[in-house]
Structures are given as structure tokens and as C-alpha cells.
Amino acid sequence: MARSVAVMGAGGKMGFRVTKKLADAGYDLRAVEVSEAGRARLADAGITAQPQAQALAGVDVVVLALPEDIIGTVAAAISPDLAPGTMVLIL
């Protein structure tokens, strides 16, 4: 079974590059994107954005591909939803 990776900000400039590579590599990809433009970019690549709660459920790795001024807020908000040992990476 492939590792599960949630990418928050999956449809943004940096997030999309990472998301596309993970999808092509066969990971259990869980793309999270709040903007309509980002969701459209993902859809054009055949990737469906998921609700945050669904994407984080039992995930192995979370990639925060977010603007630096919100990373701390988002990390604090999602940490209670992550299982112990979940890896969090910041781009």
C-alpha cells in the first residue's frame, strides 16, 4: 500500500508542482485546496481536491504548501487532527 500524503495548498504555484509529482509517483494523494482557481488547476490535471477533514484522516505525511504568513495558524489548527507520528513538511 502506498504512503498517504495530504498536500495543503495543492493547487497553488508550489503546491501544484509537488502534488503533480506525488500523483505521478503513485502515492495515495490527498489534495486540499480552498481557492476556485487552484481547484480548477487540479481538475485540469485530473486531480480531485478533497475536504480537509477527509484528507487528514489517517494520513502519513502532510505537506504545507501555503503562504508563510498562515503556516503557523494552519499547523496549529490541524495538529489535533493528526495521528501521533504523522510527518509534517513545510515548503
mmCIF file of N, CA, C and O in Angstrom:
data_model
loop_
_atom_site.group_PDB
_atom_site.id
_atom_site.type_symbol
_atom_site.label_atom_id
_atom_site.label_comp_id
_atom_site.label_asym_id
_atom_site.label_seq_id
_atom_site.Cartn_x
_atom_site.Cartn_y
_atom_site.Cartn_z
ATOM 1 N N MET A 1 0.841 -1.186 0.000
ATOM 2 C CA MET A 1 0.000 0.000 0.000
ATOM 3 C C MET A 1 0.885 1.249 0.000
ATOM 4 O O MET A 1 1.863 1.343 0.734
ATOM 5 N N ALA A 2 0.526 2.216 -0.820
ATOM 6 C CA ALA A 2 1.301 3.448 -0.952
ATOM 7 C C ALA A 2 1.101 4.350 0.259
ATOM 8 O O ALA A 2 0.038 4.355 0.873
ATOM 9 N N ARG A 3 2.123 5.093 0.589
ATOM 10 C CA ARG A 3 2.005 6.089 1.667
ATOM 11 C C ARG A 3 0.990 7.140 1.284
ATOM 12 O O ARG A 3 0.911 7.555 0.134
ATOM 13 N N SER A 4 0.249 7.599 2.282
ATOM 14 C CA SER A 4 -0.732 8.656 2.037
ATOM 15 C C SER A 4 -0.098 10.010 2.336
ATOM 16 O O SER A 4 0.556 10.186 3.356
ATOM 17 N N VAL A 5 -0.296 10.944 1.398
ATOM 18 C CA VAL A 5 0.277 12.278 1.520
ATOM 19 C C VAL A 5 -0.813 13.301 1.242
ATOM 20 O O VAL A 5 -1.416 13.290 0.173
ATOM 21 N N ALA A 6 -1.063 14.169 2.214
ATOM 22 C CA ALA A 6 -2.002 15.274 2.023
ATOM 23 C C ALA A 6 -1.199 16.527 1.716
ATOM 24 O O ALA A 6 -0.250 16.848 2.434
ATOM 25 N N VAL A 7 -1.565 17.206 0.649
ATOM 26 C CA VAL A 7 -0.907 18.462 0.292
ATOM 27 C C VAL A 7 -1.921 19.574 0.502
ATOM 28 O O VAL A 7 -2.947 19.628 -0.168
ATOM 29 N N MET A 8 -1.631 20.449 1.449
ATOM 30 C CA MET A 8 -2.492 21.588 1.723
ATOM 31 C C MET A 8 -1.978 22.753 0.888
ATOM 32 O O MET A 8 -0.801 23.082 0.947
ATOM 33 N N GLY A 9 -2.859 23.331 0.088
ATOM 34 C CA GLY A 9 -2.435 24.333 -0.881
ATOM 35 C C GLY A 9 -2.034 23.657 -2.179
ATOM 36 O O GLY A 9 -1.173 24.129 -2.919
ATOM 37 N N ALA A 10 -2.678 22.533 -2.469
ATOM 38 C CA ALA A 10 -2.294 21.680 -3.589
ATOM 39 C C ALA A 10 -2.443 22.329 -4.961
ATOM 40 O O ALA A 10 -1.780 21.922 -5.907
ATOM 41 N N GLY A 11 -3.285 23.339 -5.078
ATOM 42 C CA GLY A 11 -3.494 23.964 -6.375
ATOM 43 C C GLY A 11 -2.713 25.238 -6.589
ATOM 44 O O GLY A 11 -2.816 25.866 -7.644
ATOM 45 N N GLY A 12 -1.906 25.622 -5.607
ATOM 46 C CA GLY A 12 -1.098 26.837 -5.728
ATOM 47 C C GLY A 12 0.144 26.589 -6.568
ATOM 48 O O GLY A 12 0.372 25.480 -7.068
ATOM 49 N N LYS A 13 0.957 27.613 -6.719
ATOM 50 C CA LYS A 13 2.138 27.505 -7.587
ATOM 51 C C LYS A 13 3.084 26.387 -7.150
ATOM 52 O O LYS A 13 3.402 25.491 -7.923
ATOM 53 N N MET A 14 3.562 26.447 -5.912
ATOM 54 C CA MET A 14 4.469 25.408 -5.412
ATOM 55 C C MET A 14 3.718 24.122 -5.120
ATOM 56 O O MET A 14 4.196 23.033 -5.418
ATOM 57 N N GLY A 15 2.560 24.248 -4.528
ATOM 58 C CA GLY A 15 1.775 23.076 -4.168
ATOM 59 C C GLY A 15 1.422 22.218 -5.361
ATOM 60 O O GLY A 15 1.456 20.990 -5.290
ATOM 61 N N PHE A 16 1.098 22.849 -6.477
ATOM 62 C CA PHE A 16 0.718 22.085 -7.662
ATOM 63 C C PHE A 16 1.889 21.271 -8.197
ATOM 64 O O PHE A 16 1.714 20.121 -8.605
ATOM 65 N N ARG A 17 3.064 21.841 -8.177
ATOM 66 C CA ARG A 17 4.252 21.102 -8.656
ATOM 67 C C ARG A 17 4.463 19.838 -7.825
ATOM 68 O O ARG A 17 4.701 18.755 -8.365
ATOM 69 N N VAL A 18 4.378 19.993 -6.503
ATOM 70 C CA VAL A 18 4.563 18.855 -5.605
ATOM 71 C C VAL A 18 3.430 17.852 -5.790
ATOM 72 O O VAL A 18 3.663 16.641 -5.873
ATOM 73 N N THR A 19 2.206 18.351 -5.846
ATOM 74 C CA THR A 19 1.042 17.485 -5.982
ATOM 75 C C THR A 19 1.121 16.650 -7.250
ATOM 76 O O THR A 19 0.876 15.439 -7.239
ATOM 77 N N LYS A 20 1.477 17.268 -8.349
ATOM 78 C CA LYS A 20 1.574 16.565 -9.632
ATOM 79 C C LYS A 20 2.629 15.471 -9.568
ATOM 80 O O LYS A 20 2.402 14.351 -10.027
ATOM 81 N N LYS A 21 3.780 15.776 -8.979
ATOM 82 C CA LYS A 21 4.841 14.772 -8.880
ATOM 83 C C LYS A 21 4.420 13.596 -7.993
ATOM 84 O O LYS A 21 4.706 12.450 -8.304
ATOM 85 N N LEU A 22 3.745 13.899 -6.877
ATOM 86 C CA LEU A 22 3.284 12.822 -5.994
ATOM 87 C C LEU A 22 2.225 11.964 -6.674
ATOM 88 O O LEU A 22 2.222 10.736 -6.534
ATOM 89 N N ALA A 23 1.328 12.593 -7.414
ATOM 90 C CA ALA A 23 0.293 11.845 -8.136
ATOM 91 C C ALA A 23 0.942 10.931 -9.182
ATOM 92 O O ALA A 23 0.570 9.760 -9.310
ATOM 93 N N ASP A 24 1.917 11.465 -9.909
ATOM 94 C CA ASP A 24 2.594 10.682 -10.940
ATOM 95 C C ASP A 24 3.410 9.539 -10.348
ATOM 96 O O ASP A 24 3.621 8.521 -11.002
ATOM 97 N N ALA A 25 3.873 9.697 -9.093
ATOM 98 C CA ALA A 25 4.694 8.680 -8.442
ATOM 99 C C ALA A 25 3.857 7.579 -7.783
ATOM 100 O O ALA A 25 4.410 6.605 -7.278
ATOM 101 N N GLY A 26 2.529 7.732 -7.766
ATOM 102 C CA GLY A 26 1.670 6.675 -7.255
ATOM 103 C C GLY A 26 1.351 6.721 -5.774
ATOM 104 O O GLY A 26 0.856 5.738 -5.221
ATOM 105 N N TYR A 27 1.635 7.835 -5.119
ATOM 106 C CA TYR A 27 1.268 7.963 -3.712
ATOM 107 C C TYR A 27 -0.245 8.057 -3.571
ATOM 108 O O TYR A 27 -0.954 8.421 -4.509
ATOM 109 N N ASP A 28 -0.751 7.723 -2.386
ATOM 110 C CA ASP A 28 -2.154 7.942 -2.046
ATOM 111 C C ASP A 28 -2.275 9.439 -1.786
ATOM 112 O O ASP A 28 -2.087 9.907 -0.669
ATOM 113 N N LEU A 29 -2.537 10.189 -2.828
ATOM 114 C CA LEU A 29 -2.534 11.646 -2.774
ATOM 115 C C LEU A 29 -3.871 12.187 -2.290
ATOM 116 O O LEU A 29 -4.918 11.759 -2.759
ATOM 117 N N ARG A 30 -3.794 13.134 -1.381
ATOM 118 C CA ARG A 30 -4.979 13.787 -0.857
ATOM 119 C C ARG A 30 -4.776 15.292 -0.991
ATOM 120 O O ARG A 30 -4.116 15.917 -0.174
ATOM 121 N N ALA A 31 -5.319 15.842 -2.052
ATOM 122 C CA ALA A 31 -5.125 17.255 -2.364
ATOM 123 C C ALA A 31 -6.158 18.106 -1.634
ATOM 124 O O ALA A 31 -7.351 17.832 -1.703
ATOM 125 N N VAL A 32 -5.689 19.147 -0.941
ATOM 126 C CA VAL A 32 -6.564 20.094 -0.252
ATOM 127 C C VAL A 32 -6.323 21.467 -0.867
ATOM 128 O O VAL A 32 -5.190 21.944 -0.897
ATOM 129 N N GLU A 33 -7.381 22.088 -1.363
ATOM 130 C CA GLU A 33 -7.272 23.410 -1.981
ATOM 131 C C GLU A 33 -8.570 24.169 -1.740
ATOM 132 O O GLU A 33 -9.651 23.641 -1.973
ATOM 133 N N VAL A 34 -8.454 25.416 -1.264
ATOM 134 C CA VAL A 34 -9.649 26.210 -0.961
ATOM 135 C C VAL A 34 -10.045 27.160 -2.078
ATOM 136 O O VAL A 34 -11.209 27.524 -2.188
ATOM 137 N N SER A 35 -9.103 27.543 -2.935
ATOM 138 C CA SER A 35 -9.435 28.524 -3.976
ATOM 139 C C SER A 35 -10.025 27.836 -5.206
ATOM 140 O O SER A 35 -9.657 26.715 -5.551
ATOM 141 N N GLU A 36 -10.926 28.533 -5.861
ATOM 142 C CA GLU A 36 -11.534 28.003 -7.084
ATOM 143 C C GLU A 36 -10.503 27.865 -8.196
ATOM 144 O O GLU A 36 -10.508 26.891 -8.947
ATOM 145 N N ALA A 37 -9.597 28.841 -8.310
ATOM 146 C CA ALA A 37 -8.557 28.773 -9.343
ATOM 147 C C ALA A 37 -7.666 27.553 -9.124
ATOM 148 O O ALA A 37 -7.308 26.847 -10.072
ATOM 149 N N GLY A 38 -7.297 27.291 -7.878
ATOM 150 C CA GLY A 38 -6.473 26.126 -7.561
ATOM 151 C C GLY A 38 -7.192 24.823 -7.822
ATOM 152 O O GLY A 38 -6.614 23.865 -8.335
ATOM 153 N N ARG A 39 -8.489 24.780 -7.479
ATOM 154 C CA ARG A 39 -9.281 23.579 -7.749
ATOM 155 C C ARG A 39 -9.379 23.320 -9.260
ATOM 156 O O ARG A 39 -9.311 22.178 -9.700
ATOM 157 N N ALA A 40 -9.522 24.393 -10.028
ATOM 158 C CA ALA A 40 -9.593 24.251 -11.483
ATOM 159 C C ALA A 40 -8.264 23.728 -12.030
ATOM 160 O O ALA A 40 -8.246 22.863 -12.924
ATOM 161 N N ARG A 41 -7.138 24.237 -11.515
ATOM 162 C CA ARG A 41 -5.814 23.772 -11.952
ATOM 163 C C ARG A 41 -5.661 22.278 -11.658
ATOM 164 O O ARG A 41 -5.167 21.512 -12.491
ATOM 165 N N LEU A 42 -6.106 21.863 -10.472
ATOM 166 C CA LEU A 42 -6.040 20.446 -10.116
ATOM 167 C C LEU A 42 -6.919 19.610 -11.043
ATOM 168 O O LEU A 42 -6.504 18.563 -11.542
ATOM 169 N N ALA A 43 -8.141 20.080 -11.272
ATOM 170 C CA ALA A 43 -9.078 19.346 -12.129
ATOM 171 C C ALA A 43 -8.530 19.183 -13.541
ATOM 172 O O ALA A 43 -8.685 18.115 -14.154
ATOM 173 N N ASP A 44 -7.872 20.216 -14.048
ATOM 174 C CA ASP A 44 -7.271 20.138 -15.383
ATOM 175 C C ASP A 44 -6.206 19.037 -15.458
ATOM 176 O O ASP A 44 -5.943 18.492 -16.528
ATOM 177 N N ALA A 45 -5.600 18.727 -14.312
ATOM 178 C CA ALA A 45 -4.580 17.677 -14.257
ATOM 179 C C ALA A 45 -5.170 16.323 -13.856
ATOM 180 O O ALA A 45 -4.434 15.356 -13.644
ATOM 181 N N GLY A 46 -6.498 16.272 -13.704
ATOM 182 C CA GLY A 46 -7.149 15.019 -13.332
ATOM 183 C C GLY A 46 -7.080 14.703 -11.853
ATOM 184 O O GLY A 46 -7.240 13.555 -11.444
ATOM 185 N N ILE A 47 -6.846 15.716 -11.028
ATOM 186 C CA ILE A 47 -6.728 15.538 -9.576
ATOM 187 C C ILE A 47 -7.929 16.199 -8.911
ATOM 188 O O ILE A 47 -8.239 17.352 -9.199
ATOM 189 N N THR A 48 -8.578 15.478 -8.025
ATOM 190 C CA THR A 48 -9.752 15.997 -7.327
ATOM 191 C C THR A 48 -9.364 16.462 -5.928
ATOM 192 O O THR A 48 -8.741 15.706 -5.178
ATOM 193 N N ALA A 49 -9.716 17.691 -5.602
ATOM 194 C CA ALA A 49 -9.478 18.207 -4.251
ATOM 195 C C ALA A 49 -10.445 17.540 -3.277
ATOM 196 O O ALA A 49 -11.577 17.217 -3.637
ATOM 197 N N GLN A 50 -9.969 17.328 -2.059
ATOM 198 C CA GLN A 50 -10.774 16.697 -1.011
ATOM 199 C C GLN A 50 -11.016 17.677 0.121
ATOM 200 O O GLN A 50 -10.196 18.574 0.350
ATOM 201 N N PRO A 51 -12.078 17.477 0.880
ATOM 202 C CA PRO A 51 -12.266 18.273 2.093
ATOM 203 C C PRO A 51 -11.101 18.003 3.066
ATOM 204 O O PRO A 51 -10.588 16.878 3.134
ATOM 205 N N GLN A 52 -10.709 19.014 3.808
ATOM 206 C CA GLN A 52 -9.569 18.901 4.714
ATOM 207 C C GLN A 52 -9.708 17.738 5.686
ATOM 208 O O GLN A 52 -8.768 16.966 5.873
ATOM 209 N N ALA A 53 -10.851 17.611 6.333
ATOM 210 C CA ALA A 53 -11.031 16.544 7.332
ATOM 211 C C ALA A 53 -10.844 15.165 6.715
ATOM 212 O O ALA A 53 -10.219 14.284 7.314
ATOM 213 N N GLN A 54 -11.360 14.975 5.536
ATOM 214 C CA GLN A 54 -11.228 13.697 4.830
ATOM 215 C C GLN A 54 -9.770 13.447 4.459
ATOM 216 O O GLN A 54 -9.262 12.338 4.617
ATOM 217 N N ALA A 55 -9.093 14.469 3.983
ATOM 218 C CA ALA A 55 -7.700 14.332 3.550
ATOM 219 C C ALA A 55 -6.765 14.012 4.713
ATOM 220 O O ALA A 55 -5.800 13.262 4.550
ATOM 221 N N LEU A 56 -7.041 14.547 5.884
ATOM 222 C CA LEU A 56 -6.148 14.364 7.025
ATOM 223 C C LEU A 56 -6.400 13.074 7.800
ATOM 224 O O LEU A 56 -5.560 12.662 8.601
ATOM 225 N N ALA A 57 -7.528 12.437 7.573
ATOM 226 C CA ALA A 57 -7.876 11.224 8.319
ATOM 227 C C ALA A 57 -6.883 10.100 8.020
ATOM 228 O O ALA A 57 -6.805 9.604 6.907
ATOM 229 N N GLY A 58 -6.078 9.745 9.001
ATOM 230 C CA GLY A 58 -5.145 8.644 8.876
ATOM 231 C C GLY A 58 -3.988 8.857 7.919
ATOM 232 O O GLY A 58 -3.331 7.901 7.521
ATOM 233 N N VAL A 59 -3.703 10.092 7.572
ATOM 234 C CA VAL A 59 -2.644 10.387 6.612
ATOM 235 C C VAL A 59 -1.261 10.153 7.227
ATOM 236 O O VAL A 59 -1.076 10.315 8.432
ATOM 237 N N ASP A 60 -0.305 9.748 6.393
ATOM 238 C CA ASP A 60 1.064 9.517 6.855
ATOM 239 C C ASP A 60 1.897 10.799 6.870
ATOM 240 O O ASP A 60 2.716 11.005 7.757
ATOM 241 N N VAL A 61 1.707 11.640 5.843
ATOM 242 C CA VAL A 61 2.513 12.847 5.668
ATOM 243 C C VAL A 61 1.600 13.997 5.256
ATOM 244 O O VAL A 61 0.700 13.816 4.444
ATOM 245 N N VAL A 62 1.852 15.184 5.828
ATOM 246 C CA VAL A 62 1.140 16.401 5.426
ATOM 247 C C VAL A 62 2.179 17.388 4.916
ATOM 248 O O VAL A 62 3.169 17.663 5.587
ATOM 249 N N VAL A 63 1.949 17.894 3.708
ATOM 250 C CA VAL A 63 2.815 18.911 3.126
ATOM 251 C C VAL A 63 2.057 20.235 3.174
ATOM 252 O O VAL A 63 0.947 20.331 2.646
ATOM 253 N N LEU A 64 2.650 21.233 3.820
ATOM 254 C CA LEU A 64 2.042 22.562 3.898
ATOM 255 C C LEU A 64 2.657 23.440 2.816
ATOM 256 O O LEU A 64 3.753 23.969 2.976
ATOM 257 N N ALA A 65 1.959 23.555 1.699
ATOM 258 C CA ALA A 65 2.394 24.384 0.580
ATOM 259 C C ALA A 65 1.552 25.653 0.617
ATOM 260 O O ALA A 65 0.712 25.880 -0.240
ATOM 261 N N LEU A 66 1.783 26.428 1.641
ATOM 262 C CA LEU A 66 0.935 27.575 1.961
ATOM 263 C C LEU A 66 1.759 28.855 2.078
ATOM 264 O O LEU A 66 2.968 28.794 2.330
ATOM 265 N N PRO A 67 1.094 30.003 1.963
ATOM 266 C CA PRO A 67 1.808 31.264 2.193
ATOM 267 C C PRO A 67 2.385 31.280 3.613
ATOM 268 O O PRO A 67 1.748 30.800 4.567
ATOM 269 N N GLU A 68 3.577 31.809 3.733
ATOM 270 C CA GLU A 68 4.268 31.734 5.024
ATOM 271 C C GLU A 68 3.540 32.458 6.157
ATOM 272 O O GLU A 68 3.688 32.083 7.313
ATOM 273 N N ASP A 69 2.697 33.430 5.851
ATOM 274 C CA ASP A 69 2.006 34.152 6.917
ATOM 275 C C ASP A 69 0.844 33.369 7.528
ATOM 276 O O ASP A 69 0.308 33.778 8.557
ATOM 277 N N ILE A 70 0.466 32.226 6.937
ATOM 278 C CA ILE A 70 -0.615 31.423 7.529
ATOM 279 C C ILE A 70 -0.173 30.033 7.963
ATOM 280 O O ILE A 70 -0.958 29.281 8.536
ATOM 281 N N ILE A 71 1.078 29.675 7.730
ATOM 282 C CA ILE A 71 1.542 28.330 8.059
ATOM 283 C C ILE A 71 1.366 28.026 9.553
ATOM 284 O O ILE A 71 0.871 26.958 9.910
ATOM 285 N N GLY A 72 1.746 28.918 10.411
ATOM 286 C CA GLY A 72 1.619 28.681 11.850
ATOM 287 C C GLY A 72 0.178 28.479 12.277
ATOM 288 O O GLY A 72 -0.123 27.570 13.062
ATOM 289 N N THR A 73 -0.717 29.289 11.759
ATOM 290 C CA THR A 73 -2.133 29.180 12.093
ATOM 291 C C THR A 73 -2.706 27.850 11.622
ATOM 292 O O THR A 73 -3.419 27.164 12.357
ATOM 293 N N VAL A 74 -2.378 27.478 10.388
ATOM 294 C CA VAL A 74 -2.888 26.221 9.838
ATOM 295 C C VAL A 74 -2.285 25.027 10.578
ATOM 296 O O VAL A 74 -2.996 24.077 10.923
ATOM 297 N N ALA A 75 -0.995 25.056 10.844
ATOM 298 C CA ALA A 75 -0.346 23.954 11.558
ATOM 299 C C ALA A 75 -0.976 23.753 12.934
ATOM 300 O O ALA A 75 -1.245 22.616 13.347
ATOM 301 N N ALA A 76 -1.240 24.844 13.641
ATOM 302 C CA ALA A 76 -1.875 24.741 14.961
ATOM 303 C C ALA A 76 -3.292 24.191 14.849
ATOM 304 O O ALA A 76 -3.728 23.409 15.697
ATOM 305 N N ALA A 77 -3.997 24.576 13.791
ATOM 306 C CA ALA A 77 -5.379 24.135 13.625
ATOM 307 C C ALA A 77 -5.482 22.653 13.261
ATOM 308 O O ALA A 77 -6.409 21.968 13.696
ATOM 309 N N ILE A 78 -4.541 22.146 12.470
ATOM 310 C CA ILE A 78 -4.644 20.749 12.039
ATOM 311 C C ILE A 78 -3.987 19.768 13.001
ATOM 312 O O ILE A 78 -4.306 18.580 12.978
ATOM 313 N N SER A 79 -3.076 20.218 13.845
ATOM 314 C CA SER A 79 -2.321 19.290 14.693
ATOM 315 C C SER A 79 -3.200 18.386 15.564
ATOM 316 O O SER A 79 -2.874 17.208 15.714
ATOM 317 N N PRO A 80 -4.327 18.862 16.113
ATOM 318 C CA PRO A 80 -5.162 17.943 16.895
ATOM 319 C C PRO A 80 -5.785 16.822 16.046
ATOM 320 O O PRO A 80 -6.175 15.788 16.586
ATOM 321 N N ASP A 81 -5.870 17.024 14.740
ATOM 322 C CA ASP A 81 -6.488 16.036 13.856
ATOM 323 C C ASP A 81 -5.500 14.996 13.333
ATOM 324 O O ASP A 81 -5.905 14.048 12.660
ATOM 325 N N LEU A 82 -4.213 15.171 13.629
ATOM 326 C CA LEU A 82 -3.191 14.264 13.106
ATOM 327 C C LEU A 82 -2.845 13.188 14.128
ATOM 328 O O LEU A 82 -2.742 13.463 15.319
ATOM 329 N N ALA A 83 -2.634 11.988 13.630
ATOM 330 C CA ALA A 83 -2.236 10.880 14.495
ATOM 331 C C ALA A 83 -0.790 11.080 14.942
ATOM 332 O O ALA A 83 -0.002 11.706 14.230
ATOM 333 N N PRO A 84 -0.443 10.561 16.118
ATOM 334 C CA PRO A 84 0.964 10.642 16.542
ATOM 335 C C PRO A 84 1.870 9.999 15.484
ATOM 336 O O PRO A 84 1.532 8.964 14.912
ATOM 337 N N GLY A 85 2.970 10.661 15.198
ATOM 338 C CA GLY A 85 3.922 10.153 14.216
ATOM 339 C C GLY A 85 3.696 10.654 12.803
ATOM 340 O O GLY A 85 4.483 10.344 11.915
ATOM 341 N N THR A 86 2.641 11.420 12.584
ATOM 342 C CA THR A 86 2.405 11.979 11.260
ATOM 343 C C THR A 86 3.485 13.005 10.959
ATOM 344 O O THR A 86 3.757 13.883 11.770
ATOM 345 N N MET A 87 4.116 12.880 9.811
ATOM 346 C CA MET A 87 5.159 13.819 9.408
ATOM 347 C C MET A 87 4.522 15.062 8.794
ATOM 348 O O MET A 87 3.608 14.931 7.976
ATOM 349 N N VAL A 88 4.979 16.237 9.188
ATOM 350 C CA VAL A 88 4.510 17.494 8.610
ATOM 351 C C VAL A 88 5.698 18.188 7.981
ATOM 352 O O VAL A 88 6.694 18.451 8.644
ATOM 353 N N LEU A 89 5.578 18.484 6.679
ATOM 354 C CA LEU A 89 6.635 19.152 5.935
ATOM 355 C C LEU A 89 6.145 20.524 5.516
ATOM 356 O O LEU A 89 4.992 20.676 5.117
ATOM 357 N N ILE A 90 7.024 21.504 5.588
ATOM 358 C CA ILE A 90 6.680 22.870 5.190
ATOM 359 C C ILE A 90 7.515 23.237 3.975
ATOM 360 O O ILE A 90 8.737 23.089 3.986
ATOM 361 N N LEU A 91 6.847 23.712 2.924
ATOM 362 C CA LEU A 91 7.585 24.178 1.743
ATOM 363 C C LEU A 91 7.957 25.626 1.921
ATOM 364 O O LEU A 91 7.234 26.412 2.438
#
